[in-house]
Amino acid sequence: MSKLLRRILKISVWPAVLMIAGKLFGIIIANIVYKLDFFIDNQIEGIFSIQLYYTDSNTTILVNSISNLFMIIILAVPTIYSIIKTAIYESTFQNPRTIVKVTKLNIMNWITKDDTSFLLIFIWCSFLLVASLIVVAQTIQGINYSWIGIIAGVLAIFSIWGTIKTYEIEIDKIYPREKELY
Amino acid sequence: MAKQNLLPKLFEPLAIAVLLALFIIPTLTVINLSPITRELKKTNVLGVTDSTQNIVVTKVGGIHDIFQNEELEKQDDTEYIYSTDIMKREGKKAYSKPIMTIKNTGTTEATLSFYGYTDSTTKSSHTLKIDKDSYNLTDTNKILLKPGEEKVIYLYTESQSSILFNEKLNIVLYL
């Protein structure tokens, strides 16, 4: 088994677990905070055999929206952190001002070790993109609040942009831009 | 010749399948965890849907000298109220009329319970007759309906002395 595949598998476990955990945690929180009654039913039709349901459509939308919000936040926070960290790390090589700002903000540990790679950001962004697309699709179907759908849409665009930007940074390491050399 | 270790190569397709599963399983789980709206089924402790939905109650209706203004109202899925005005009548005489039909359209046995009350305190006896059995309306009674069985309910009233005013009778049926 190749090292790359092994590394991808290792990185993919956490976002996969957090995606499910975020959704589940959101449902539990919504049920506790709003003191809701939910029902679990088994059905023999469709793909899924077990389905969670509520008797009121407003409650369904509320629980779905809160759980979706939790899910995308849980995925977005580490993704955004990795992208910002990589951007700052790369910026310190080219711009001394960044080092001064980083020192002032007391986040020197962000740039002392390059433990974020393109692969890590790419996988986290992929999971964030999948989660965001599910939320956007559910917003179009009318089972999610529109403002959460907008947030998910923005995050989907951001995750694509973040992946491209990190890819550019990685490419620049191998093939530096001409204007910076001459 | 040195032995070539084939194990890593054999595991590679499996690892790709695991990687795909890592993307597909959370996606399907999140879609499945999204709640839906549905009416709550009335189920018993064994998870079997009760046959209450499968009992059809219908009013017989018609014209009668003593039993008039008959009404059958469905309160909810499990409760019906039958009401009628019992007109003034002679004593020591019995009057009866078919008032309702009940049919079990399900595939399991169904139980129906009922009781009745009037708005007066006469010593009239009001009973329901189903087949050969009589049920006093002052008590809560139960009828068992076999799958596909249909029964006609007769209202029967009798009093020793003449009743010189109209009475309102209500019968509550629980499915």
mmCIF file of C-alpha atoms in Angstrom:
data_model
loop_
_atom_site.group_PDB
_atom_site.id
_atom_site.type_symbol
_atom_site.label_atom_id
_atom_site.label_comp_id
_atom_site.label_asym_id
_atom_site.label_seq_id
_atom_site.Cartn_x
_atom_site.Cartn_y
_atom_site.Cartn_z
ATOM 1 C CA MET A 1 0.000 0.000 0.000
ATOM 2 C CA SER A 2 1.421 3.355 -1.012
ATOM 3 C CA LYS A 3 2.406 5.966 1.563
ATOM 4 C CA LEU A 4 0.106 8.513 -0.076
ATOM 5 C CA LEU A 5 -2.939 6.248 0.228
ATOM 6 C CA ARG A 6 -2.087 5.439 3.821
ATOM 7 C CA ARG A 7 -1.770 9.143 4.618
ATOM 8 C CA ILE A 8 -5.049 10.002 2.860
ATOM 9 C CA LEU A 9 -6.836 7.306 4.858
ATOM 10 C CA LYS A 10 -5.306 8.564 8.083
ATOM 11 C CA ILE A 11 -6.357 12.161 7.391
ATOM 12 C CA SER A 12 -9.874 11.248 6.158
ATOM 13 C CA VAL A 13 -10.963 9.483 9.340
ATOM 14 C CA TRP A 14 -11.305 12.633 11.459
ATOM 15 C CA PRO A 15 -13.452 14.757 9.125
ATOM 16 C CA ALA A 16 -15.642 11.691 8.397
ATOM 17 C CA VAL A 17 -16.218 11.091 12.098
ATOM 18 C CA LEU A 18 -16.742 14.802 12.837
ATOM 19 C CA MET A 19 -19.263 15.141 10.007
ATOM 20 C CA ILE A 20 -21.520 12.459 11.523
ATOM 21 C CA ALA A 21 -20.822 13.601 15.091
ATOM 22 C CA GLY A 22 -21.654 17.225 14.228
ATOM 23 C CA LYS A 23 -25.003 16.282 12.733
ATOM 24 C CA LEU A 24 -25.857 13.943 15.624
ATOM 25 C CA PHE A 25 -24.722 16.468 18.221
ATOM 26 C CA GLY A 26 -26.874 19.156 16.568
ATOM 27 C CA ILE A 27 -29.952 16.916 16.705
ATOM 28 C CA ILE A 28 -29.342 16.068 20.374
ATOM 29 C CA ILE A 29 -28.765 19.735 21.315
ATOM 30 C CA ALA A 30 -31.926 20.863 19.475
ATOM 31 C CA ASN A 31 -33.993 18.175 21.210
ATOM 32 C CA ILE A 32 -32.635 19.063 24.647
ATOM 33 C CA VAL A 33 -32.848 22.865 24.267
ATOM 34 C CA TYR A 34 -36.344 22.926 22.746
ATOM 35 C CA LYS A 35 -37.577 19.826 24.685
ATOM 36 C CA LEU A 36 -38.808 18.096 21.557
ATOM 37 C CA ASP A 37 -40.300 14.649 21.088
ATOM 38 C CA PHE A 38 -38.775 12.702 18.236
ATOM 39 C CA PHE A 39 -39.725 9.318 16.862
ATOM 40 C CA ILE A 40 -37.704 6.601 15.205
ATOM 41 C CA ASP A 41 -39.434 4.365 12.720
ATOM 42 C CA ASN A 42 -38.255 1.489 10.607
ATOM 43 C CA GLN A 43 -39.463 1.356 7.053
ATOM 44 C CA ILE A 44 -38.941 -1.140 4.296
ATOM 45 C CA GLU A 45 -39.161 1.360 1.439
ATOM 46 C CA GLY A 46 -36.278 3.475 0.082
ATOM 47 C CA ILE A 47 -32.552 3.318 0.800
ATOM 48 C CA PHE A 48 -32.706 3.752 4.556
ATOM 49 C CA SER A 49 -34.380 1.337 6.924
ATOM 50 C CA ILE A 50 -34.492 3.619 9.965
ATOM 51 C CA GLN A 51 -35.763 7.174 9.869
ATOM 52 C CA LEU A 52 -35.944 9.925 12.462
ATOM 53 C CA TYR A 53 -39.142 11.947 12.285
ATOM 54 C CA TYR A 54 -41.240 14.632 13.901
ATOM 55 C CA THR A 55 -44.988 15.119 13.646
ATOM 56 C CA ASP A 56 -44.720 18.867 12.967
ATOM 57 C CA SER A 57 -43.007 20.305 9.853
ATOM 58 C CA ASN A 58 -41.751 23.460 11.651
ATOM 59 C CA THR A 59 -39.994 21.286 14.248
ATOM 60 C CA THR A 60 -38.447 19.169 11.492
ATOM 61 C CA ILE A 61 -37.025 22.265 9.780
ATOM 62 C CA LEU A 62 -35.739 23.658 13.095
ATOM 63 C CA VAL A 63 -33.935 20.439 14.085
ATOM 64 C CA ASN A 64 -32.561 19.894 10.587
ATOM 65 C CA SER A 65 -31.271 23.477 10.395
ATOM 66 C CA ILE A 66 -29.596 23.424 13.818
ATOM 67 C CA SER A 67 -27.964 20.041 13.159
ATOM 68 C CA ASN A 68 -26.764 21.204 9.721
ATOM 69 C CA LEU A 69 -25.316 24.380 11.243
ATOM 70 C CA PHE A 70 -23.414 22.343 13.847
ATOM 71 C CA MET A 71 -22.112 20.004 11.180
ATOM 72 C CA ILE A 72 -20.744 22.721 8.889
ATOM 73 C CA ILE A 73 -19.250 24.696 11.805
ATOM 74 C CA ILE A 74 -17.455 21.594 13.113
ATOM 75 C CA LEU A 75 -16.004 20.975 9.644
ATOM 76 C CA ALA A 76 -15.359 24.617 8.757
ATOM 77 C CA VAL A 77 -13.373 25.613 11.874
ATOM 78 C CA PRO A 78 -10.409 23.182 11.377
ATOM 79 C CA THR A 79 -10.483 23.768 7.586
ATOM 80 C CA ILE A 80 -10.325 27.562 7.901
ATOM 81 C CA TYR A 81 -7.654 27.240 10.606
ATOM 82 C CA SER A 82 -5.492 25.052 8.316
ATOM 83 C CA ILE A 83 -5.901 27.397 5.338
ATOM 84 C CA ILE A 84 -5.079 30.526 7.376
ATOM 85 C CA LYS A 85 -2.134 28.807 9.027
ATOM 86 C CA THR A 86 -0.689 27.724 5.675
ATOM 87 C CA ALA A 87 -1.242 31.195 4.196
ATOM 88 C CA ILE A 88 0.514 32.875 7.142
ATOM 89 C CA TYR A 89 3.333 30.329 7.053
ATOM 90 C CA GLU A 90 3.997 30.954 3.388
ATOM 91 C CA SER A 91 3.611 34.705 3.776
ATOM 92 C CA THR A 92 6.338 34.855 6.451
ATOM 93 C CA PHE A 93 8.877 33.660 3.866
ATOM 94 C CA GLN A 94 8.151 36.560 1.543
ATOM 95 C CA ASN A 95 6.984 39.364 3.800
ATOM 96 C CA PRO A 96 8.832 40.389 7.011
ATOM 97 C CA ARG A 97 5.778 42.409 8.058
ATOM 98 C CA THR A 98 3.885 39.163 8.552
ATOM 99 C CA ILE A 99 6.505 37.968 11.040
ATOM 100 C CA VAL A 100 6.068 41.209 13.015
ATOM 101 C CA LYS A 101 2.274 40.826 13.012
ATOM 102 C CA VAL A 102 2.505 37.172 14.004
ATOM 103 C CA THR A 103 4.836 38.077 16.881
ATOM 104 C CA LYS A 104 2.465 40.832 18.041
ATOM 105 C CA LEU A 105 -0.480 38.422 17.970
ATOM 106 C CA ASN A 106 1.578 35.824 19.872
ATOM 107 C CA ILE A 107 0.925 33.083 17.328
ATOM 108 C CA MET A 108 4.536 32.256 16.562
ATOM 109 C CA ASN A 109 3.847 28.572 17.093
ATOM 110 C CA TRP A 110 1.733 28.713 13.905
ATOM 111 C CA ILE A 111 4.825 29.343 11.796
ATOM 112 C CA THR A 112 7.462 27.342 13.630
ATOM 113 C CA LYS A 113 6.266 24.013 12.269
ATOM 114 C CA ASP A 114 4.780 23.196 8.873
ATOM 115 C CA ASP A 115 2.419 20.400 9.863
ATOM 116 C CA THR A 116 -0.335 21.363 7.438
ATOM 117 C CA SER A 117 -0.061 20.054 3.939
ATOM 118 C CA PHE A 118 -1.986 20.425 0.727
ATOM 119 C CA LEU A 119 -3.346 16.909 1.213
ATOM 120 C CA LEU A 120 -4.779 17.734 4.637
ATOM 121 C CA ILE A 121 -6.433 20.930 3.403
ATOM 122 C CA PHE A 122 -7.719 19.199 0.264
ATOM 123 C CA ILE A 123 -9.415 16.404 2.269
ATOM 124 C CA TRP A 124 -10.924 18.727 4.875
ATOM 125 C CA CYS A 125 -12.138 21.042 2.097
ATOM 126 C CA SER A 126 -13.680 18.046 0.283
ATOM 127 C CA PHE A 127 -15.664 17.045 3.366
ATOM 128 C CA LEU A 128 -16.701 20.648 3.945
ATOM 129 C CA LEU A 129 -17.794 20.867 0.316
ATOM 130 C CA VAL A 130 -19.855 17.654 0.556
ATOM 131 C CA ALA A 131 -21.501 18.826 3.800
ATOM 132 C CA SER A 132 -22.196 22.278 2.346
ATOM 133 C CA LEU A 133 -23.737 20.790 -0.789
ATOM 134 C CA ILE A 134 -26.068 18.608 1.308
ATOM 135 C CA VAL A 135 -27.156 21.707 3.258
ATOM 136 C CA VAL A 136 -27.668 23.749 0.061
ATOM 137 C CA ALA A 137 -29.703 20.892 -1.486
ATOM 138 C CA GLN A 138 -31.881 20.668 1.628
ATOM 139 C CA THR A 139 -32.367 24.455 1.581
ATOM 140 C CA ILE A 140 -33.605 24.203 -2.017
ATOM 141 C CA GLN A 141 -35.952 21.387 -0.923
ATOM 142 C CA GLY A 142 -37.315 23.706 1.796
ATOM 143 C CA ILE A 143 -36.266 21.597 4.787
ATOM 144 C CA ASN A 144 -33.566 23.984 6.021
ATOM 145 C CA TYR A 145 -33.441 27.687 6.936
ATOM 146 C CA SER A 146 -32.309 29.800 3.999
ATOM 147 C CA TRP A 147 -29.680 31.743 5.990
ATOM 148 C CA ILE A 148 -27.950 28.478 6.904
ATOM 149 C CA GLY A 149 -28.092 27.531 3.221
ATOM 150 C CA ILE A 150 -26.396 30.830 2.332
ATOM 151 C CA ILE A 151 -23.659 30.224 4.946
ATOM 152 C CA ALA A 152 -23.151 26.719 3.523
ATOM 153 C CA GLY A 153 -22.971 28.116 -0.024
ATOM 154 C CA VAL A 154 -20.341 30.672 1.020
ATOM 155 C CA LEU A 155 -18.359 27.949 2.803
ATOM 156 C CA ALA A 156 -18.561 25.719 -0.283
ATOM 157 C CA ILE A 157 -17.085 28.505 -2.431
ATOM 158 C CA PHE A 158 -14.496 29.238 0.261
ATOM 159 C CA SER A 159 -13.439 25.587 0.464
ATOM 160 C CA ILE A 160 -12.960 25.431 -3.331
ATOM 161 C CA TRP A 161 -10.987 28.698 -3.259
ATOM 162 C CA GLY A 162 -8.922 27.470 -0.273
ATOM 163 C CA THR A 163 -8.007 24.256 -2.060
ATOM 164 C CA ILE A 164 -6.965 26.108 -5.214
ATOM 165 C CA LYS A 165 -4.958 28.668 -3.225
ATOM 166 C CA THR A 166 -3.124 25.956 -1.257
ATOM 167 C CA TYR A 167 -2.449 24.099 -4.482
ATOM 168 C CA GLU A 168 -0.923 27.270 -5.941
ATOM 169 C CA ILE A 169 1.299 27.664 -2.869
ATOM 170 C CA GLU A 170 2.494 24.059 -3.166
ATOM 171 C CA ILE A 171 3.147 24.476 -6.903
ATOM 172 C CA ASP A 172 5.121 27.677 -6.213
ATOM 173 C CA LYS A 173 7.406 25.676 -3.951
ATOM 174 C CA ILE A 174 8.301 23.357 -6.831
ATOM 175 C CA TYR A 175 8.159 25.817 -9.703
ATOM 176 C CA PRO A 176 8.769 29.349 -8.306
ATOM 177 C CA ARG A 177 7.192 32.184 -10.231
ATOM 178 C CA GLU A 178 9.499 33.906 -12.692
ATOM 179 C CA LYS A 179 8.864 37.457 -11.465
ATOM 180 C CA GLU A 180 10.006 36.504 -7.973
ATOM 181 C CA LEU A 181 13.279 35.059 -9.269
ATOM 182 C CA TYR A 182 14.227 37.718 -11.778
ATOM 183 C CA MET B 1 15.275 -15.610 -6.049
ATOM 184 C CA ALA B 2 13.958 -13.271 -3.356
ATOM 185 C CA LYS B 3 10.303 -13.606 -2.472
ATOM 186 C CA GLN B 4 8.187 -10.675 -3.462
ATOM 187 C CA ASN B 5 5.795 -9.436 -0.810
ATOM 188 C CA LEU B 6 2.396 -9.235 -2.522
ATOM 189 C CA LEU B 7 0.441 -8.291 0.569
ATOM 190 C CA PRO B 8 0.695 -4.484 0.156
ATOM 191 C CA LYS B 9 -0.445 -4.771 -3.461
ATOM 192 C CA LEU B 10 -3.404 -6.887 -2.436
ATOM 193 C CA PHE B 11 -4.399 -4.375 0.210
ATOM 194 C CA GLU B 12 -4.264 -1.414 -2.154
ATOM 195 C CA PRO B 13 -7.707 -1.936 -3.815
ATOM 196 C CA LEU B 14 -9.150 -2.562 -0.374
ATOM 197 C CA ALA B 15 -7.669 0.719 0.866
ATOM 198 C CA ILE B 16 -9.223 2.567 -2.078
ATOM 199 C CA ALA B 17 -12.594 1.009 -1.229
ATOM 200 C CA VAL B 18 -12.156 2.080 2.411
ATOM 201 C CA LEU B 19 -11.302 5.600 1.262
ATOM 202 C CA LEU B 20 -14.452 5.761 -0.863
ATOM 203 C CA ALA B 21 -16.469 4.411 2.050
ATOM 204 C CA LEU B 22 -15.030 7.163 4.253
ATOM 205 C CA PHE B 23 -16.652 9.705 1.938
ATOM 206 C CA ILE B 24 -19.860 7.829 1.108
ATOM 207 C CA ILE B 25 -20.825 6.579 4.590
ATOM 208 C CA PRO B 26 -20.825 10.031 6.309
ATOM 209 C CA THR B 27 -22.727 11.523 3.356
ATOM 210 C CA LEU B 28 -25.448 8.853 3.491
ATOM 211 C CA THR B 29 -25.542 8.985 7.297
ATOM 212 C CA VAL B 30 -26.036 12.758 7.296
ATOM 213 C CA ILE B 31 -28.834 12.460 4.714
ATOM 214 C CA ASN B 32 -30.436 9.656 6.752
ATOM 215 C CA LEU B 33 -30.120 11.614 9.998
ATOM 216 C CA SER B 34 -32.033 14.521 8.473
ATOM 217 C CA PRO B 35 -35.452 14.251 10.102
ATOM 218 C CA ILE B 36 -38.703 14.105 8.164
ATOM 219 C CA THR B 37 -42.282 15.037 9.004
ATOM 220 C CA ARG B 38 -44.789 12.258 9.372
ATOM 221 C CA GLU B 39 -47.994 11.532 11.282
ATOM 222 C CA LEU B 40 -47.421 9.362 14.318
ATOM 223 C CA LYS B 41 -48.681 5.821 13.830
ATOM 224 C CA LYS B 42 -50.664 4.397 16.734
ATOM 225 C CA THR B 43 -48.724 1.295 17.612
ATOM 226 C CA ASN B 44 -48.954 -1.050 20.539
ATOM 227 C CA VAL B 45 -46.069 -2.290 22.676
ATOM 228 C CA LEU B 46 -45.205 -4.978 20.179
ATOM 229 C CA GLY B 47 -44.822 -2.395 17.436
ATOM 230 C CA VAL B 48 -47.906 -3.656 15.608
ATOM 231 C CA THR B 49 -50.305 -1.070 14.294
ATOM 232 C CA ASP B 50 -53.630 -1.302 16.071
ATOM 233 C CA SER B 51 -56.640 -2.145 13.990
ATOM 234 C CA THR B 52 -58.504 1.016 15.075
ATOM 235 C CA GLN B 53 -58.069 2.504 11.631
ATOM 236 C CA ASN B 54 -59.671 -0.568 10.113
ATOM 237 C CA ILE B 55 -63.082 -0.286 11.801
ATOM 238 C CA VAL B 56 -65.687 1.417 9.681
ATOM 239 C CA VAL B 57 -68.641 2.879 11.575
ATOM 240 C CA THR B 58 -71.685 3.983 9.577
ATOM 241 C CA LYS B 59 -75.078 5.314 10.556
ATOM 242 C CA VAL B 60 -78.122 3.352 9.390
ATOM 243 C CA GLY B 61 -80.438 6.378 9.440
ATOM 244 C CA GLY B 62 -84.038 6.263 8.220
ATOM 245 C CA ILE B 63 -87.340 7.521 9.659
ATOM 246 C CA HIS B 64 -88.610 6.359 13.030
ATOM 247 C CA ASP B 65 -91.420 7.662 15.278
ATOM 248 C CA ILE B 66 -89.452 7.421 18.518
ATOM 249 C CA PHE B 67 -85.793 7.772 17.493
ATOM 250 C CA GLN B 68 -85.314 11.031 15.644
ATOM 251 C CA ASN B 69 -82.532 13.503 14.753
ATOM 252 C CA GLU B 70 -79.876 10.829 14.636
ATOM 253 C CA GLU B 71 -76.285 12.016 14.270
ATOM 254 C CA LEU B 72 -72.979 10.180 14.078
ATOM 255 C CA GLU B 73 -69.926 12.393 14.564
ATOM 256 C CA LYS B 74 -66.324 11.354 14.264
ATOM 257 C CA GLN B 75 -64.400 13.104 17.055
ATOM 258 C CA ASP B 76 -60.998 11.742 16.022
ATOM 259 C CA ASP B 77 -59.549 8.524 14.629
ATOM 260 C CA THR B 78 -60.477 6.607 17.755
ATOM 261 C CA GLU B 79 -63.725 8.151 18.937
ATOM 262 C CA TYR B 80 -67.268 8.427 17.535
ATOM 263 C CA ILE B 81 -70.313 9.963 19.181
ATOM 264 C CA TYR B 82 -73.803 8.853 18.198
ATOM 265 C CA SER B 83 -76.688 11.010 19.393
ATOM 266 C CA THR B 84 -80.451 10.780 18.983
ATOM 267 C CA ASP B 85 -83.632 12.309 20.390
ATOM 268 C CA ILE B 86 -85.896 9.720 21.965
ATOM 269 C CA MET B 87 -89.398 11.138 21.683
ATOM 270 C CA LYS B 88 -92.185 10.883 24.296
ATOM 271 C CA ARG B 89 -93.535 7.344 24.451
ATOM 272 C CA GLU B 90 -95.937 5.011 26.137
ATOM 273 C CA GLY B 91 -94.976 2.937 29.142
ATOM 274 C CA LYS B 92 -94.530 -0.862 29.216
ATOM 275 C CA LYS B 93 -93.596 -0.808 25.554
ATOM 276 C CA ALA B 94 -90.242 -1.564 23.952
ATOM 277 C CA TYR B 95 -88.911 0.313 20.946
ATOM 278 C CA SER B 96 -85.946 -0.591 18.844
ATOM 279 C CA LYS B 97 -84.167 0.587 15.717
ATOM 280 C CA PRO B 98 -80.965 -0.352 13.878
ATOM 281 C CA ILE B 99 -78.711 2.664 14.406
ATOM 282 C CA MET B 100 -75.176 1.756 13.258
ATOM 283 C CA THR B 101 -73.167 -0.808 11.385
ATOM 284 C CA ILE B 102 -69.600 -1.620 12.389
ATOM 285 C CA LYS B 103 -67.224 -3.439 10.096
ATOM 286 C CA ASN B 104 -63.682 -4.636 10.668
ATOM 287 C CA THR B 105 -61.892 -4.208 7.341
ATOM 288 C CA GLY B 106 -58.505 -5.188 8.802
ATOM 289 C CA THR B 107 -56.778 -8.517 8.969
ATOM 290 C CA THR B 108 -56.593 -8.704 12.759
ATOM 291 C CA GLU B 109 -59.237 -8.840 15.468
ATOM 292 C CA ALA B 110 -60.438 -5.449 16.673
ATOM 293 C CA THR B 111 -62.090 -4.392 19.911
ATOM 294 C CA LEU B 112 -64.633 -1.629 20.148
ATOM 295 C CA SER B 113 -65.873 -0.231 23.458
ATOM 296 C CA PHE B 114 -68.867 1.996 24.166
ATOM 297 C CA TYR B 115 -71.074 3.554 26.814
ATOM 298 C CA GLY B 116 -74.077 5.858 26.759
ATOM 299 C CA TYR B 117 -75.835 8.550 28.774
ATOM 300 C CA THR B 118 -78.975 10.676 28.634
ATOM 301 C CA ASP B 119 -79.751 14.248 29.643
ATOM 302 C CA SER B 120 -82.628 13.118 31.933
ATOM 303 C CA THR B 121 -83.075 10.845 34.944
ATOM 304 C CA THR B 122 -85.975 8.667 33.789
ATOM 305 C CA LYS B 123 -86.068 5.019 34.714
ATOM 306 C CA SER B 124 -85.901 4.032 31.047
ATOM 307 C CA SER B 125 -83.635 1.185 30.129
ATOM 308 C CA HIS B 126 -81.433 1.891 27.102
ATOM 309 C CA THR B 127 -79.565 -1.046 25.679
ATOM 310 C CA LEU B 128 -77.696 -1.913 22.536
ATOM 311 C CA LYS B 129 -78.446 -5.233 20.885
ATOM 312 C CA ILE B 130 -75.773 -6.838 18.768
ATOM 313 C CA ASP B 131 -76.701 -10.252 17.402
ATOM 314 C CA LYS B 132 -78.193 -12.073 20.424
ATOM 315 C CA ASP B 133 -76.365 -10.072 23.062
ATOM 316 C CA SER B 134 -77.641 -7.067 24.971
ATOM 317 C CA TYR B 135 -75.390 -4.371 26.389
ATOM 318 C CA ASN B 136 -76.577 -1.937 29.029
ATOM 319 C CA LEU B 137 -75.416 1.569 28.129
ATOM 320 C CA THR B 138 -74.761 2.626 31.720
ATOM 321 C CA ASP B 139 -71.706 0.333 31.742
ATOM 322 C CA THR B 140 -68.688 0.388 29.461
ATOM 323 C CA ASN B 141 -68.982 -2.602 27.163
ATOM 324 C CA LYS B 142 -66.651 -4.181 24.644
ATOM 325 C CA ILE B 143 -67.329 -5.935 21.360
ATOM 326 C CA LEU B 144 -64.856 -8.104 19.537
ATOM 327 C CA LEU B 145 -64.859 -7.953 15.751
ATOM 328 C CA LYS B 146 -63.184 -10.654 13.729
ATOM 329 C CA PRO B 147 -61.370 -9.734 10.504
ATOM 330 C CA GLY B 148 -63.928 -8.858 7.848
ATOM 331 C CA GLU B 149 -66.840 -9.166 10.254
ATOM 332 C CA GLU B 150 -69.776 -6.744 10.056
ATOM 333 C CA LYS B 151 -72.365 -6.209 12.757
ATOM 334 C CA VAL B 152 -75.544 -4.175 12.988
ATOM 335 C CA ILE B 153 -76.153 -2.352 16.271
ATOM 336 C CA TYR B 154 -79.751 -1.979 17.433
ATOM 337 C CA LEU B 155 -80.815 0.604 19.974
ATOM 338 C CA TYR B 156 -83.456 -0.731 22.340
ATOM 339 C CA THR B 157 -85.421 1.338 24.841
ATOM 340 C CA GLU B 158 -88.050 0.317 27.377
ATOM 341 C CA SER B 159 -89.722 1.929 30.394
ATOM 342 C CA GLN B 160 -92.394 0.870 32.854
ATOM 343 C CA SER B 161 -94.138 4.256 32.916
ATOM 344 C CA SER B 162 -94.965 6.618 30.110
ATOM 345 C CA ILE B 163 -92.345 9.237 29.286
ATOM 346 C CA LEU B 164 -94.042 12.516 28.453
ATOM 347 C CA PHE B 165 -90.999 14.464 27.171
ATOM 348 C CA ASN B 166 -88.169 13.996 24.739
ATOM 349 C CA GLU B 167 -84.821 12.620 25.843
ATOM 350 C CA LYS B 168 -81.408 13.103 24.328
ATOM 351 C CA LEU B 169 -79.270 9.973 24.237
ATOM 352 C CA ASN B 170 -75.522 9.975 23.492
ATOM 353 C CA ILE B 171 -73.433 6.909 22.802
ATOM 354 C CA VAL B 172 -69.639 7.167 22.824
ATOM 355 C CA LEU B 173 -67.717 4.591 20.801
ATOM 356 C CA TYR B 174 -63.986 4.020 21.234
ATOM 357 C CA LEU B 175 -62.188 2.159 18.500
#
